[in-house]
Tab-separated table of C-alpha atoms and ligand atoms in Angstrom:
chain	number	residue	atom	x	y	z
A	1	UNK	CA	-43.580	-10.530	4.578
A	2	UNK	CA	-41.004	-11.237	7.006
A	3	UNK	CA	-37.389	-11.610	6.133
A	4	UNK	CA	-36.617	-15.318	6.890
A	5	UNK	CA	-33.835	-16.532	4.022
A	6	UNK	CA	-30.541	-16.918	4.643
A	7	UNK	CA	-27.416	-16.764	2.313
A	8	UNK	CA	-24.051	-17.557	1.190
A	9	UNK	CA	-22.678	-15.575	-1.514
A	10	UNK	CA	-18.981	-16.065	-3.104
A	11	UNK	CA	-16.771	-15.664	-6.421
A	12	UNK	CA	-17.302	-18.756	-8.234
A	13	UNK	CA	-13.470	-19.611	-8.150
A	14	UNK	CA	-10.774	-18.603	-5.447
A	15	UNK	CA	-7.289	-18.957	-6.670
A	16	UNK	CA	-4.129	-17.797	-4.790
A	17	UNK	CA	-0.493	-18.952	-5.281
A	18	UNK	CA	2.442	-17.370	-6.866
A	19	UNK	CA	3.009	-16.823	-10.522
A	20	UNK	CA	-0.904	-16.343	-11.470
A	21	UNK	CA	-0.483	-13.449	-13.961
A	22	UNK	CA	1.158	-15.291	-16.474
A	23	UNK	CA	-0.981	-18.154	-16.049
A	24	UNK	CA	-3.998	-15.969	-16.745
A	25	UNK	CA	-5.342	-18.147	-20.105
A	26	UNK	CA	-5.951	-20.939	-17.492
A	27	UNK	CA	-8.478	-18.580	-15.088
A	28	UNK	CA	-9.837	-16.506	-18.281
A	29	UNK	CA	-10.743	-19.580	-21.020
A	30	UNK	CA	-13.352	-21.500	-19.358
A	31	UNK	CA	-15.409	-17.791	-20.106
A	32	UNK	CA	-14.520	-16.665	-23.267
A	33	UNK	CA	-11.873	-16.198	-25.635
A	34	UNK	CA	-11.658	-12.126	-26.416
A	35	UNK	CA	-10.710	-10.508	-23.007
A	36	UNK	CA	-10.508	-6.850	-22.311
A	37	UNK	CA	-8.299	-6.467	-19.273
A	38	UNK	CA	-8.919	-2.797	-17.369
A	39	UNK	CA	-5.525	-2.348	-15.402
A	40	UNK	CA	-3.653	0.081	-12.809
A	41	UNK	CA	-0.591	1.988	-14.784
A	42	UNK	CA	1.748	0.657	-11.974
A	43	UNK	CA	1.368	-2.942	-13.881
A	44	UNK	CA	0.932	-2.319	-17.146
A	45	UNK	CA	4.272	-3.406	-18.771
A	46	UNK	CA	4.038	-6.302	-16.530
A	47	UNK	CA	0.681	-7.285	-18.320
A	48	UNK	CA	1.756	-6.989	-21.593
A	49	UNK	CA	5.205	-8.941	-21.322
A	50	UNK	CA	3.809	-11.723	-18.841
A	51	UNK	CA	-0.509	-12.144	-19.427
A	52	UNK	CA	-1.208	-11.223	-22.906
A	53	UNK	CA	1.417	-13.480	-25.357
A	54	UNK	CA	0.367	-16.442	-23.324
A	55	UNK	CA	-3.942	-15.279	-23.734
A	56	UNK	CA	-2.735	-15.496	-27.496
A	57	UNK	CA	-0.727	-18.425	-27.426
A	58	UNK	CA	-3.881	-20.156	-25.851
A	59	UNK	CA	-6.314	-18.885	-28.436
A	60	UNK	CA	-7.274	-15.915	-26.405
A	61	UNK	CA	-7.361	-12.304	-28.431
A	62	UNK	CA	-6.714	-9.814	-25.697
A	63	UNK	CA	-6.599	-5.723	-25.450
A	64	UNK	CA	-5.167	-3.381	-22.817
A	65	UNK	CA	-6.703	-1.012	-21.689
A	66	UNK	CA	-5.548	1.458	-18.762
A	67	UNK	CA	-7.678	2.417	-15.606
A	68	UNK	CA	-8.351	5.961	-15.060
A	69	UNK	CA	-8.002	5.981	-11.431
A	70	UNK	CA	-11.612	6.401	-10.661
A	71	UNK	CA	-14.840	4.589	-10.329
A	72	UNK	CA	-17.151	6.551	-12.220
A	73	UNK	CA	-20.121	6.332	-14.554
A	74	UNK	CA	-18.438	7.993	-16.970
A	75	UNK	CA	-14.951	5.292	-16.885
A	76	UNK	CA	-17.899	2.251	-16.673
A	77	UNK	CA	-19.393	3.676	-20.063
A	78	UNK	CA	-16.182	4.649	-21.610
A	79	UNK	CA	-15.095	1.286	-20.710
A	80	UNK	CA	-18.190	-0.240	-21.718
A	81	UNK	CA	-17.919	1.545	-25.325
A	82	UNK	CA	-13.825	-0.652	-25.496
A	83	UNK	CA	-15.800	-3.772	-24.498
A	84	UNK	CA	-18.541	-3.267	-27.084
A	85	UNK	CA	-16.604	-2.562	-30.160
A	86	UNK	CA	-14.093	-5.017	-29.493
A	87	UNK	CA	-16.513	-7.601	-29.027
A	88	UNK	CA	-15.275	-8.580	-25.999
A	89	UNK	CA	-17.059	-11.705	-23.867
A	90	UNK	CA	-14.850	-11.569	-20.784
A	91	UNK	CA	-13.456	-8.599	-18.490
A	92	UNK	CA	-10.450	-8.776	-16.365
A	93	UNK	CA	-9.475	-6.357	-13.958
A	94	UNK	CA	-5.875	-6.239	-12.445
A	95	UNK	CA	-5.313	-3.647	-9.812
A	96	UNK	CA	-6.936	-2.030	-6.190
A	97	UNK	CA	-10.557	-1.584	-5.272
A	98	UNK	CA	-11.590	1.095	-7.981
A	99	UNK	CA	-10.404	-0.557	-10.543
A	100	UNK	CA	-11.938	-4.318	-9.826
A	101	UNK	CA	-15.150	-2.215	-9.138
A	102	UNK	CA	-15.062	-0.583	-12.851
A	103	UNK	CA	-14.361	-4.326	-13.843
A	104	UNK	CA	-17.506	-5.508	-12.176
A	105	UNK	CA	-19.839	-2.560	-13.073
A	106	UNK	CA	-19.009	-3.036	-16.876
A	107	UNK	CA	-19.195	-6.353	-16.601
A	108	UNK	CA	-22.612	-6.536	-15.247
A	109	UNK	CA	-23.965	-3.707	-17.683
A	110	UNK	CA	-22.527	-5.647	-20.381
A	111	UNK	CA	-23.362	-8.989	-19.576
A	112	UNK	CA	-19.860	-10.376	-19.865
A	113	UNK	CA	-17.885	-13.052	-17.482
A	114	UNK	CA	-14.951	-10.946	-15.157
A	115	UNK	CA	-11.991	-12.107	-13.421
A	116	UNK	CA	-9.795	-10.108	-11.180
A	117	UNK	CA	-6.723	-10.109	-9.952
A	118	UNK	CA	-6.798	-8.098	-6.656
A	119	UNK	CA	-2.898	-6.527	-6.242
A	120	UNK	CA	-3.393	-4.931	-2.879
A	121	UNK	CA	-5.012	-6.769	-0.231
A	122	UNK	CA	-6.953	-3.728	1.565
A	123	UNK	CA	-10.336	-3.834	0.545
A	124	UNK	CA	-12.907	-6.926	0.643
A	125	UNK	CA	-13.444	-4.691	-3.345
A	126	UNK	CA	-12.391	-8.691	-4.945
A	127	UNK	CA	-14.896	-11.206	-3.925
A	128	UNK	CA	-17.903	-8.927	-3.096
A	129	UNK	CA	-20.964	-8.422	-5.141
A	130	UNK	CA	-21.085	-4.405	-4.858
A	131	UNK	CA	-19.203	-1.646	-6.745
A	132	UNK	CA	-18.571	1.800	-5.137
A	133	UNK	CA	-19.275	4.205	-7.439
A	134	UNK	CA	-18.098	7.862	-7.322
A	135	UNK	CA	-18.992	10.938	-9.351
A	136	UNK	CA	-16.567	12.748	-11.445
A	137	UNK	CA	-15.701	15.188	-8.554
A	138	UNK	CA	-14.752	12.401	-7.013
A	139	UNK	CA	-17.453	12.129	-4.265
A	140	UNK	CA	-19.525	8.893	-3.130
A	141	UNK	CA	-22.217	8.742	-5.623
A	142	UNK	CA	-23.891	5.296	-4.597
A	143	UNK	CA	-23.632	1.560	-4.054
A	144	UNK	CA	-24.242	-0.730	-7.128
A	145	UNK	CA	-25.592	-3.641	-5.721
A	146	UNK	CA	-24.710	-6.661	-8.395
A	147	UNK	CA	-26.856	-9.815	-8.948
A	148	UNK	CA	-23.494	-12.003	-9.101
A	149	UNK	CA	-20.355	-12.191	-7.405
A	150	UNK	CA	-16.943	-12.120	-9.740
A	151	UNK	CA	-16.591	-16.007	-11.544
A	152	UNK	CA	-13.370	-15.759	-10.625
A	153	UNK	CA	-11.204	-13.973	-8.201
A	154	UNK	CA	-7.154	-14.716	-8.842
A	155	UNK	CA	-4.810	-13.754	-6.067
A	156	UNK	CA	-0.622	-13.792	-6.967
A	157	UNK	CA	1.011	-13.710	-3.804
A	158	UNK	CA	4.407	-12.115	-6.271
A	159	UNK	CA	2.543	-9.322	-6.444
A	160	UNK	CA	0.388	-9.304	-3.559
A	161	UNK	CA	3.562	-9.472	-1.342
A	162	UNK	CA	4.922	-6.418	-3.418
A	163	UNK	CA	2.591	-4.020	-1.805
A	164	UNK	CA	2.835	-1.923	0.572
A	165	UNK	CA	3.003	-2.745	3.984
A	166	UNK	CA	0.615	-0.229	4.816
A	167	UNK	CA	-2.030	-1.618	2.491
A	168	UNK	CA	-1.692	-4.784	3.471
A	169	UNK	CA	-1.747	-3.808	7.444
A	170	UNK	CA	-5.336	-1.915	6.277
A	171	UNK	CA	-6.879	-5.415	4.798
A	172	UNK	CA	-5.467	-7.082	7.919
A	173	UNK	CA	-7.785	-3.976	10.030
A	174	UNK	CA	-10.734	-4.438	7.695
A	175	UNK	CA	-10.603	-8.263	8.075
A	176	UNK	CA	-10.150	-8.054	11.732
A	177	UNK	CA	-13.534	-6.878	12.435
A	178	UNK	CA	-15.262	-9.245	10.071
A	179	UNK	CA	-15.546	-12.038	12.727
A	180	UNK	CA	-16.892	-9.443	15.546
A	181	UNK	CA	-19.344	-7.711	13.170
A	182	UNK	CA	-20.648	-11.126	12.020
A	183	UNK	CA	-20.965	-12.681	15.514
A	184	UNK	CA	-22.820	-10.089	16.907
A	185	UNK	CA	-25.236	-9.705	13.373
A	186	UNK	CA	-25.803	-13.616	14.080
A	187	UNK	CA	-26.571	-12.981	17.358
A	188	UNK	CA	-29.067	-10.307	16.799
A	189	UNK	CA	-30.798	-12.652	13.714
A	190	UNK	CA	-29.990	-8.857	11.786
A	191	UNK	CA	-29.198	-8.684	8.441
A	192	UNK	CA	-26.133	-9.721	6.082
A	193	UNK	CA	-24.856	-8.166	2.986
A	194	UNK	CA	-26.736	-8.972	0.408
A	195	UNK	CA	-29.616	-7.787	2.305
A	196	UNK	CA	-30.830	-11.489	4.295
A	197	UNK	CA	-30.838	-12.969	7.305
A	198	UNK	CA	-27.218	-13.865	8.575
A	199	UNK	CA	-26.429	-17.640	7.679
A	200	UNK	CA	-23.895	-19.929	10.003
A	201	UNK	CA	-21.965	-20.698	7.244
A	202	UNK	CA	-21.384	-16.890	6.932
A	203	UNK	CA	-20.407	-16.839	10.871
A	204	UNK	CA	-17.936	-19.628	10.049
A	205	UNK	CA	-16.056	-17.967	7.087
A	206	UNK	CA	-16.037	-14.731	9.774
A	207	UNK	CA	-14.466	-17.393	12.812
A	208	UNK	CA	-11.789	-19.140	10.364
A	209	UNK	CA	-10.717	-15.816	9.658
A	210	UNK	CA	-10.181	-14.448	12.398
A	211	UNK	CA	-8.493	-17.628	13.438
A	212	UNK	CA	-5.696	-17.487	10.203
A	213	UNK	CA	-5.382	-13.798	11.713
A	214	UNK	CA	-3.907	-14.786	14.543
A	215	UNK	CA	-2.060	-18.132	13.978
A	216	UNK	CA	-0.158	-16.040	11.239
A	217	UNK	CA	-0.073	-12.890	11.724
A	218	UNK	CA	3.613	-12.215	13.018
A	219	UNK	CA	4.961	-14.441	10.292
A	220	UNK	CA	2.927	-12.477	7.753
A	221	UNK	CA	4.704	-9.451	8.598
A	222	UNK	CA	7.795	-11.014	8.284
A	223	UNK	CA	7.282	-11.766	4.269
A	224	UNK	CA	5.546	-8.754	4.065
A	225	UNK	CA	8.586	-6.558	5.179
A	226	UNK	CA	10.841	-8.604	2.799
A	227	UNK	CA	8.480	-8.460	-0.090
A	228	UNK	CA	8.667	-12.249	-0.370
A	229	UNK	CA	6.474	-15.020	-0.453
A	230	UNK	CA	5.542	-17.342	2.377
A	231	UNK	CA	2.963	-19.558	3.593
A	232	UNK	CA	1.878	-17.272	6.283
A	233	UNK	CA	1.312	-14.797	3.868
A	234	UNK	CA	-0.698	-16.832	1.830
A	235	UNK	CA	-2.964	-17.979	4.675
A	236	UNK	CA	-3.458	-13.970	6.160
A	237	UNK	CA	-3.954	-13.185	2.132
A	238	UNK	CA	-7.181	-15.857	2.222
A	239	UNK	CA	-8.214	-13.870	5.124
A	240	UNK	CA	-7.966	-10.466	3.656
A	241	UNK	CA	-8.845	-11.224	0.414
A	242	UNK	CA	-11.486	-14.068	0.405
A	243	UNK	CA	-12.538	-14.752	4.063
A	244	UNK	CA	-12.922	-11.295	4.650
A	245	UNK	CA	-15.271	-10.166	2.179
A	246	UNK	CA	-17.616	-13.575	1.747
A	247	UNK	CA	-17.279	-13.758	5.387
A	248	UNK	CA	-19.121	-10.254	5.967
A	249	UNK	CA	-20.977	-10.788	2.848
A	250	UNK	CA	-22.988	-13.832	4.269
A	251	UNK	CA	-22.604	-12.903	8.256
A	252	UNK	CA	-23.255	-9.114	8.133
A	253	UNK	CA	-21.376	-6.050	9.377
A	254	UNK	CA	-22.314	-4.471	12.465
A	255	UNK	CA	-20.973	-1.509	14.675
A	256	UNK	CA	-17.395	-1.343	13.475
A	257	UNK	CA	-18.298	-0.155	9.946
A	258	UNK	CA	-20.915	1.548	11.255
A	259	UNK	CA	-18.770	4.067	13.145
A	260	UNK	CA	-16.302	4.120	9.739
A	261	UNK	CA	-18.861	5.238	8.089
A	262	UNK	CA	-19.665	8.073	10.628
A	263	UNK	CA	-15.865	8.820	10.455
A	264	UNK	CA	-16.169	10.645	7.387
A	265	UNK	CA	-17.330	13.255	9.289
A	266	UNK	CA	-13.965	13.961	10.704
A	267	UNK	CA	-11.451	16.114	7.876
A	268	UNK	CA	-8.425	15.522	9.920
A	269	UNK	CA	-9.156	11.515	9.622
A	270	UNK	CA	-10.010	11.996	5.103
A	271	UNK	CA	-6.573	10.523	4.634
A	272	UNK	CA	-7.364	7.369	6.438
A	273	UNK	CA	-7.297	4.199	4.962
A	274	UNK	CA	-10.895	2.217	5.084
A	275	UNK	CA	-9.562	-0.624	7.247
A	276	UNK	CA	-7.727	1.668	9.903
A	277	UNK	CA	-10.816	3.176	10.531
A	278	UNK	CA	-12.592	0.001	10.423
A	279	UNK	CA	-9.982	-0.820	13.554
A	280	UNK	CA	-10.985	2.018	15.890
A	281	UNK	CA	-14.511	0.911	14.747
A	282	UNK	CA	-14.040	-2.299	16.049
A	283	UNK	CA	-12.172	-1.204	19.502
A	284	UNK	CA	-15.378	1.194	19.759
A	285	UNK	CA	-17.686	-2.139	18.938
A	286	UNK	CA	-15.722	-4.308	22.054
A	287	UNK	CA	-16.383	-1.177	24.424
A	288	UNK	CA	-20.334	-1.558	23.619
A	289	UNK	CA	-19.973	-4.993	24.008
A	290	UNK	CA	-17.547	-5.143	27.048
A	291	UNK	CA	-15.636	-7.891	25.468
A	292	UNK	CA	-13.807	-9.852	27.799
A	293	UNK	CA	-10.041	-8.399	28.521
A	294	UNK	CA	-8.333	-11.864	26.691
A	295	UNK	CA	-10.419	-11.282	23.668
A	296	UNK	CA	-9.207	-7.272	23.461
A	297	UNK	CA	-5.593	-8.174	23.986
A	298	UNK	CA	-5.629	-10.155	21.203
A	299	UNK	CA	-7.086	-7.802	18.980
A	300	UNK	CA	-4.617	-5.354	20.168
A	301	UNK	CA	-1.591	-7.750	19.624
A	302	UNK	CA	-2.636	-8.130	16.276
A	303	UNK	CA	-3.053	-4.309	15.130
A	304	UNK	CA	0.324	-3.492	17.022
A	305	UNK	CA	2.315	-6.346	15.015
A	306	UNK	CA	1.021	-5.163	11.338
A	307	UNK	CA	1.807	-1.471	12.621
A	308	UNK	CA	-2.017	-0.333	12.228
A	309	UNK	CA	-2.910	2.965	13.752
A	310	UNK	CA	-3.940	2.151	17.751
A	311	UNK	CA	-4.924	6.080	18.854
A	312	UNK	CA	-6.878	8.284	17.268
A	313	UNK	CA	-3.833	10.843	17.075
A	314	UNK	CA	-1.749	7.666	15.427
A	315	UNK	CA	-4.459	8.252	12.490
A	316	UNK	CA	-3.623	11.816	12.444
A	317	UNK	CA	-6.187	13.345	14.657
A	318	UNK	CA	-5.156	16.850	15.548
A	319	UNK	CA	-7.468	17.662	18.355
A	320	UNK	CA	-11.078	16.200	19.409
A	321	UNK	CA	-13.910	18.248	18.222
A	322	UNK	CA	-16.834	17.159	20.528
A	323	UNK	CA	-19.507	18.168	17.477
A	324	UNK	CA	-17.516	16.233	15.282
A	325	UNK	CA	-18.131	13.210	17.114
A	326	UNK	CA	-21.225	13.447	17.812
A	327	UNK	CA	-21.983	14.219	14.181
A	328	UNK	CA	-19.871	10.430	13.874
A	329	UNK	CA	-22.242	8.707	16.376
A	330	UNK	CA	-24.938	10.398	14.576
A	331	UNK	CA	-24.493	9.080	11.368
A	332	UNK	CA	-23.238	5.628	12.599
A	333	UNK	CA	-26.634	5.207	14.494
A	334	UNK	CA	-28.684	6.066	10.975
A	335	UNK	CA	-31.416	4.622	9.805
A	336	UNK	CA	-30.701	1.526	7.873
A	337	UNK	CA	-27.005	1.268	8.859
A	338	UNK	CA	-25.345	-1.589	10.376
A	339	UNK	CA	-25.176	-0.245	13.860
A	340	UNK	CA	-29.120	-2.007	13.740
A	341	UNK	CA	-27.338	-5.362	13.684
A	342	UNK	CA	-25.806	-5.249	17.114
A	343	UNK	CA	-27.980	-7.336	19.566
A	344	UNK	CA	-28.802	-4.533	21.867
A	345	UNK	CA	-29.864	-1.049	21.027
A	346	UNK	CA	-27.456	1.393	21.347
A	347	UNK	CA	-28.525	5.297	20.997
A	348	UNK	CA	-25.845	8.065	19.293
A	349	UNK	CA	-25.009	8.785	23.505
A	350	UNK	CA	-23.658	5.235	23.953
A	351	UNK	CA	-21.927	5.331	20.568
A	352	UNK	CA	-20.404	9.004	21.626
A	353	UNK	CA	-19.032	7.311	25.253
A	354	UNK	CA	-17.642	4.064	23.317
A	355	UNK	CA	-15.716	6.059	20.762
A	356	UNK	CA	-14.025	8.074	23.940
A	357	UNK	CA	-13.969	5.178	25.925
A	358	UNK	CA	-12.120	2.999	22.880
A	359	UNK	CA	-9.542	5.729	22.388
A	360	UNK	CA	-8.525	6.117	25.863
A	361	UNK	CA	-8.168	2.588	26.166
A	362	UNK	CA	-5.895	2.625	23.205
A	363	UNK	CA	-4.009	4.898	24.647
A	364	UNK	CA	-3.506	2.897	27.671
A	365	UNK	CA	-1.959	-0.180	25.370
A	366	UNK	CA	0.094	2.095	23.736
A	367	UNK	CA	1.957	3.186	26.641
A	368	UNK	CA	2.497	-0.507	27.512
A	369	UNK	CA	4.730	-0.502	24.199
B	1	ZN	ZN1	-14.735	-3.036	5.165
C-alpha cells in the first residue's frame, strides 16, 4: 500500500522561562505523584536543594537517582529496576541527550509519564520520539523508535544560558539545517521522521525556525557569552530546543544529516559535535542544490556569529583522505537514509564533488573574515 499519511508529532507540553527547576511540582503533578528523577552529576546538589523539598511540599514523594553517563540497555534496566521498586508513576530526566534518552527508554518500557528538563541546547534529544541507544563499549547499538513523544518537555533558560557556548553554538548548527532538510523532503513528497509523508505544518515549524535563527541570533550570543538571560535567548532556545526537533520530526531530514552520518567515517572529525557536522552537511546540501548566493550568506552569517566550525580544518581535519570521503558519500547515499529525500537523485560522485565543493567555498568566506 502506498504511503499517503501525513503527521505532526510533539511533546504534549512546551515550557521555557527562567526559574523552572524549582517549579518542577507544577510540570510533574498533573502525571503522578512518586517521581524518579535520572540526573547529570553536574546538577545534582542543585536538584536536591531547589526540585525535590518543593515535589514534597506539593504531595510529590521523589528519589534521586544519578545518570551514568551512557545510554545503554544495561543503565535503562538498572534504571528500570529504581523505578519498579520504588513504585514510581512518573520519570524525570534533567541533563544532555543521553540522559533524556535513558529517561524516555525507561519510561516507555515501564509505562510511566516523563518530563525533561533539557540543560544543554545541542541535540533535538528533548522533544523527539527516539532514544539513541549505545552498547556498553560505548558504540551505536540502534535507534529506539517510541510510540509517544515526552508529555512534557521543561526548558530553564538559568540553566540553559549556563552552558557552554559551544553547546549551544552546536544546537544553533543542528537547528540550522532543519528548515533546508524539511523544504527539500516537502518538495520531494519523501518521508518525515516518524516514518510518513512530510506534513506542511511540519515545513512551517522548520520556516519559523529558521526565521527566530536569524532575527536573534547576534543577540543570542550576547546572553550566551554573559551567561544571562534574555529574550533573544529564549526565542533561539524555542528554536533549538522545540522547533528544531518537531520541526524535522514532522518535515523530514534530508542531505545534511545524511552526510553527518557518513562523517563518522572520518577519525580526525570523532570529536565533533553532532550539530557542527550537521553544518558542513548543510553547506554540502546548498552546493547540490545551488542555493541562491543571498540564501548562503545568510547561513554563513549565522554559523560565523555563534563561532561554529566554517572549514573542515576549523573541525580539526588534519589532511583530506580521498577514500575517506568517498567512504562518507558512500554511506550518506545508503539505502534508506535521508539523502532519498532530496528532490533529485544524487549518486555518491555528486555527494563526493559537493562535500569538496562546500569546503572550498567555506574557505573562501573565511578569508573574507
Ligand atoms: Zn540533528
Amino acid at each position: 500500500m502506498p504511503l499517503t499519511e501525513r503527521t505532526v508529532t510533539s511533546p504534549k507540553k512546551f515550557i521555557i522561562g527562567t526559574g523552572l527547576l524549582a517549579n518542577m511540582a507544577d510540570y510533574v503533578s498533573a502525571f503522578g505523584d512518586n517521581a524518579l528523577i535520572i540526573t547529570d552529576e553536574f546538577i545534582l546538589d542543585r536538584v536536591a536543594t531547589q526540585a525535590t523539598p518543593a515535589l514534597e511540599a506539593a504531595g510529590i514523594h521523589a528519589k534521586v537517582e544519578k545518570f551514568q553517563y551512557e545510554c545503554t540497555d544495561t543503565e535503562i534496566n538498572r534504571i528500570g529496576e529504581l523505578a519498579k521498586a520504588q513504585q514510581a508513576n512518573v520519570v524525570v530526566g534533567i541533563g544532555g541527550g543521553k540522559t533524556l534518552d535513558t529517561a524516555k527508554a525507561v519510561a516507555y518500557y515501564n509505562k510511566l509519564a516523563v518530563v525533561l528538563y533539557p540543560t544543554i541546547a545541542s541535540t533535538d534529544a528533548p522533544c523527539t520520539a527516539l532514544s539513541v541507544i549505545y552498547k556498553d563499549n560505548g558504540e551505536f547499538d540502534r535507534y529506539l523508535f517510541l510510540p509517544q513523544n515526552p508529555d512534557a518537555v521543561i526548558a530553564d533558560t538559568d540553566i540553559l544560558a549556563a552552558a557552554p557556548a559551544r553547546f549551544f553554538a552546536a544546537g544553533v548548527g543542528d537547528a540550522l539545517a532543519t528548515y533546508f532538510e524539511a523544504r527539500a523532503c516537502y518538495a520531494s513528497d519523501g518521508i518525515n521522521l516518524v516514518l510518513k509523508k512530510p506534513s506542511r505544518t511540519g515545513l512551517g515549524l522548520a520556516k519559523l525556525c529558521y526565521e527566530l535563527l536569524c532575527e536573534n541570533v547576534a543577540a543570542a550570543m550576547d546572553a550566551v557569552n554573559n551567561k544571562i538571560c534574555t529574550p533573544a535567548l529564549e526565542q533561539t532556545i524555542e528554536a533549538t530546543i522545540y522547533l528544531s526537533g518537531v520541526g524535522a520530526e514532522a518535515g523530514g531530514l534530508a542531505a545534511a544529516h545524511a552526510v553527518n552520518n557518513g562523517m563518522s567515517a572520518v577519525p580526525d572529525l570523532h570529536h565533533v559535535q553532532h550539530g557542527e557536522k550537521v553544518t558542513f552537511g548543510l553547506l554540502t546540501q546548498l552546493v547540490l542544490e545551488n542555493a541562491p548566493k543571498e540564501e548562503i550568506d545568510e547561513v554563513i552569517r549565522i554559523i560565523k556569529t555563534v563561532g561554529l566550525p566554517l572549514t573542515l580544518e576549523d573541525m580539526g581535519l588534519t589532511s583530506f583522505v580521498e577514500a575517506e570521503w568517498r567512504t562518507v558519500a558512500s554511506i550518506a547515499c545508503a539505502e534508506g537514509d535521508t539523502m532519498g529525500n532530496m528532490p533529485k537523485e544524487v549518486s555518491e560522485a555528486d555527494v563526493y564533488n559537493a562535500m569538496i565543493a562546500a569546503n572550498a567555498m567555506a574557505q573562501r568566506y573565511k578569508a573574507e573574515g
